[in-house]
Amino acid sequence: MKELEKGEIGKVIDVREKFISVSMIRNEACQKCGACTHGYKAEEMILEADNLCSAKIGDWVEIDLEYSDFLKATFIMYGIPLMSLFIGFFLGYYGSIYLGYENIQEPAGIVSGFIFMAISYLWIRLREKRWQSQNYRPAAVKIVKK
């Protein structure tokens, strides 16, 4: 399967009411994203997508990630906690120096980093209902071949 300008192509393996399951070959950029169910092979992945092109089982479709807020969802789940971890670490590290506890600056940074990351996950969890109304699923926009 080759990469296209707008997206990638995959084979439809299941059709449900509003979305389809598409089997795709995992490229290097998405190997550890976690948005899909892993297939039987290491390089295969199964992705759920909105069925905008009325695809049927066996059709090859083009998947468009720009249609959804997929990258926004990835940032929410990975970017915010990572930034919180770094911010917490630096606040704990330099805060302990500022308060005169130079001998515990590394442990204070590590502990506060994990606390900030845990708080960010709780914040994401509390806002989950609001974000569920948005579209975080990619879309099958065109049938490439039947």
Tab-separated table of N, CA, C and O in Angstrom, residues 13-14 16 18-24 35-37 45-51 61 63-65 67-68 70 135-140:
chain	number	residue	atom	x	y	z
A	13	ILE	N	-12.549	-4.099	6.067
A	13	ILE	CA	-12.744	-5.466	6.534
A	13	ILE	C	-14.061	-5.642	7.290
A	13	ILE	O	-14.486	-6.759	7.538
A	14	ASP	N	-14.703	-4.516	7.670
A	14	ASP	CA	-15.972	-4.606	8.387
A	14	ASP	C	-16.740	-3.306	8.179
A	14	ASP	O	-16.148	-2.226	8.151
A	16	ARG	N	-20.060	-1.124	9.634
A	16	ARG	CA	-21.090	-0.953	10.668
A	16	ARG	C	-21.978	0.207	10.261
A	16	ARG	O	-21.859	0.713	9.156
A	18	LYS	N	-22.345	3.613	10.952
A	18	LYS	CA	-21.790	4.883	10.503
A	18	LYS	C	-20.294	4.837	10.220
A	18	LYS	O	-19.735	5.794	9.710
A	19	PHE	N	-19.647	3.749	10.580
A	19	PHE	CA	-18.204	3.686	10.357
A	19	PHE	C	-17.787	2.312	9.883
A	19	PHE	O	-18.554	1.362	9.905
A	20	ILE	N	-16.537	2.240	9.433
A	20	ILE	CA	-15.979	1.003	8.891
A	20	ILE	C	-14.668	0.687	9.604
A	20	ILE	O	-14.057	1.571	10.197
A	21	SER	N	-14.267	-0.573	9.537
A	21	SER	CA	-12.948	-0.979	10.014
A	21	SER	C	-12.071	-1.195	8.794
A	21	SER	O	-12.469	-1.877	7.846
A	22	VAL	N	-10.899	-0.596	8.825
A	22	VAL	CA	-9.986	-0.631	7.687
A	22	VAL	C	-8.665	-1.247	8.122
A	22	VAL	O	-8.102	-0.862	9.145
A	23	SER	N	-8.179	-2.224	7.354
A	23	SER	CA	-6.877	-2.830	7.601
A	23	SER	C	-5.843	-2.073	6.772
A	23	SER	O	-5.997	-1.923	5.566
A	24	MET	N	-4.816	-1.584	7.456
A	24	MET	CA	-3.784	-0.794	6.789
A	24	MET	C	-2.410	-1.294	7.193
A	24	MET	O	-2.257	-1.938	8.225
A	35	ALA	N	-3.980	4.687	18.559
A	35	ALA	CA	-5.357	4.996	18.181
A	35	ALA	C	-6.060	3.810	17.535
A	35	ALA	O	-7.251	3.848	17.330
A	36	CYS	N	-5.347	2.780	17.232
A	36	CYS	CA	-5.953	1.661	16.521
A	36	CYS	C	-5.752	0.359	17.289
A	36	CYS	O	-4.978	0.278	18.225
A	37	THR	N	-6.446	-0.649	16.838
A	37	THR	CA	-6.260	-1.991	17.379
A	37	THR	C	-5.144	-2.648	16.585
A	37	THR	O	-5.161	-2.623	15.362
A	45	MET	N	-2.355	-2.740	10.929
A	45	MET	CA	-3.187	-2.123	11.948
A	45	MET	C	-4.619	-2.065	11.460
A	45	MET	O	-4.882	-2.085	10.262
A	46	ILE	N	-5.535	-2.020	12.402
A	46	ILE	CA	-6.947	-1.920	12.078
A	46	ILE	C	-7.441	-0.604	12.654
A	46	ILE	O	-7.264	-0.325	13.839
A	47	LEU	N	-8.059	0.208	11.809
A	47	LEU	CA	-8.457	1.554	12.165
A	47	LEU	C	-9.944	1.726	11.911
A	47	LEU	O	-10.453	1.245	10.898
A	48	GLU	N	-10.657	2.371	12.820
A	48	GLU	CA	-12.054	2.700	12.591
A	48	GLU	C	-12.123	4.066	11.931
A	48	GLU	O	-11.440	4.993	12.348
A	49	ALA	N	-12.966	4.194	10.911
A	49	ALA	CA	-13.089	5.446	10.170
A	49	ALA	C	-14.539	5.698	9.800
A	49	ALA	O	-15.314	4.760	9.604
A	50	ASP	N	-14.913	6.976	9.729
A	50	ASP	CA	-16.243	7.328	9.241
A	50	ASP	C	-16.346	6.920	7.779
A	50	ASP	O	-15.414	7.119	6.999
A	51	ASN	N	-17.483	6.385	7.392
A	51	ASN	CA	-17.678	5.888	6.025
A	51	ASN	C	-18.353	6.971	5.179
A	51	ASN	O	-19.562	6.958	4.965
A	61	VAL	N	-9.938	1.942	0.297
A	61	VAL	CA	-10.369	3.324	0.490
A	61	VAL	C	-9.204	4.209	0.896
A	61	VAL	O	-8.206	3.750	1.446
A	63	ILE	N	-7.923	7.025	3.336
A	63	ILE	CA	-8.196	7.506	4.686
A	63	ILE	C	-7.632	8.918	4.824
A	63	ILE	O	-6.473	9.163	4.523
A	64	ASP	N	-8.488	9.836	5.297
A	64	ASP	CA	-8.082	11.229	5.473
A	64	ASP	C	-8.084	11.570	6.951
A	64	ASP	O	-9.129	11.532	7.596
A	65	LEU	N	-6.929	11.888	7.496
A	65	LEU	CA	-6.829	12.249	8.904
A	65	LEU	C	-7.153	13.717	9.140
A	65	LEU	O	-7.456	14.116	10.251
A	67	TYR	N	-9.723	15.276	8.100
A	67	TYR	CA	-11.164	15.399	8.314
A	67	TYR	C	-11.485	15.450	9.798
A	67	TYR	O	-12.347	16.177	10.243
A	68	SER	N	-10.785	14.705	10.581
A	68	SER	CA	-11.082	14.612	12.009
A	68	SER	C	-10.136	15.503	12.802
A	68	SER	O	-9.209	16.087	12.281
A	70	PHE	N	-8.130	14.236	14.780
A	70	PHE	CA	-7.312	13.115	15.222
A	70	PHE	C	-6.000	13.594	15.842
A	70	PHE	O	-5.585	13.120	16.898
A	135	ASN	N	-15.335	15.133	16.732
A	135	ASN	CA	-14.983	14.045	15.829
A	135	ASN	C	-13.486	13.750	15.893
A	135	ASN	O	-12.687	14.493	15.357
A	136	TYR	N	-13.130	12.667	16.561
A	136	TYR	CA	-11.736	12.261	16.653
A	136	TYR	C	-11.457	11.009	15.832
A	136	TYR	O	-10.478	10.338	16.039
A	137	ARG	N	-12.341	10.683	14.911
A	137	ARG	CA	-12.174	9.491	14.085
A	137	ARG	C	-11.790	9.923	12.669
A	137	ARG	O	-12.397	10.825	12.114
A	138	PRO	N	-10.806	9.278	12.048
A	138	PRO	CA	-10.475	9.588	10.660
A	138	PRO	C	-11.630	9.196	9.734
A	138	PRO	O	-12.577	8.545	10.167
A	139	ALA	N	-11.534	9.562	8.476
A	139	ALA	CA	-12.634	9.288	7.543
A	139	ALA	C	-12.130	8.592	6.282
A	139	ALA	O	-11.058	8.899	5.778
A	140	ALA	N	-12.955	7.674	5.782
A	140	ALA	CA	-12.722	7.080	4.467
A	140	ALA	C	-13.422	8.003	3.481
A	140	ALA	O	-14.649	8.105	3.459
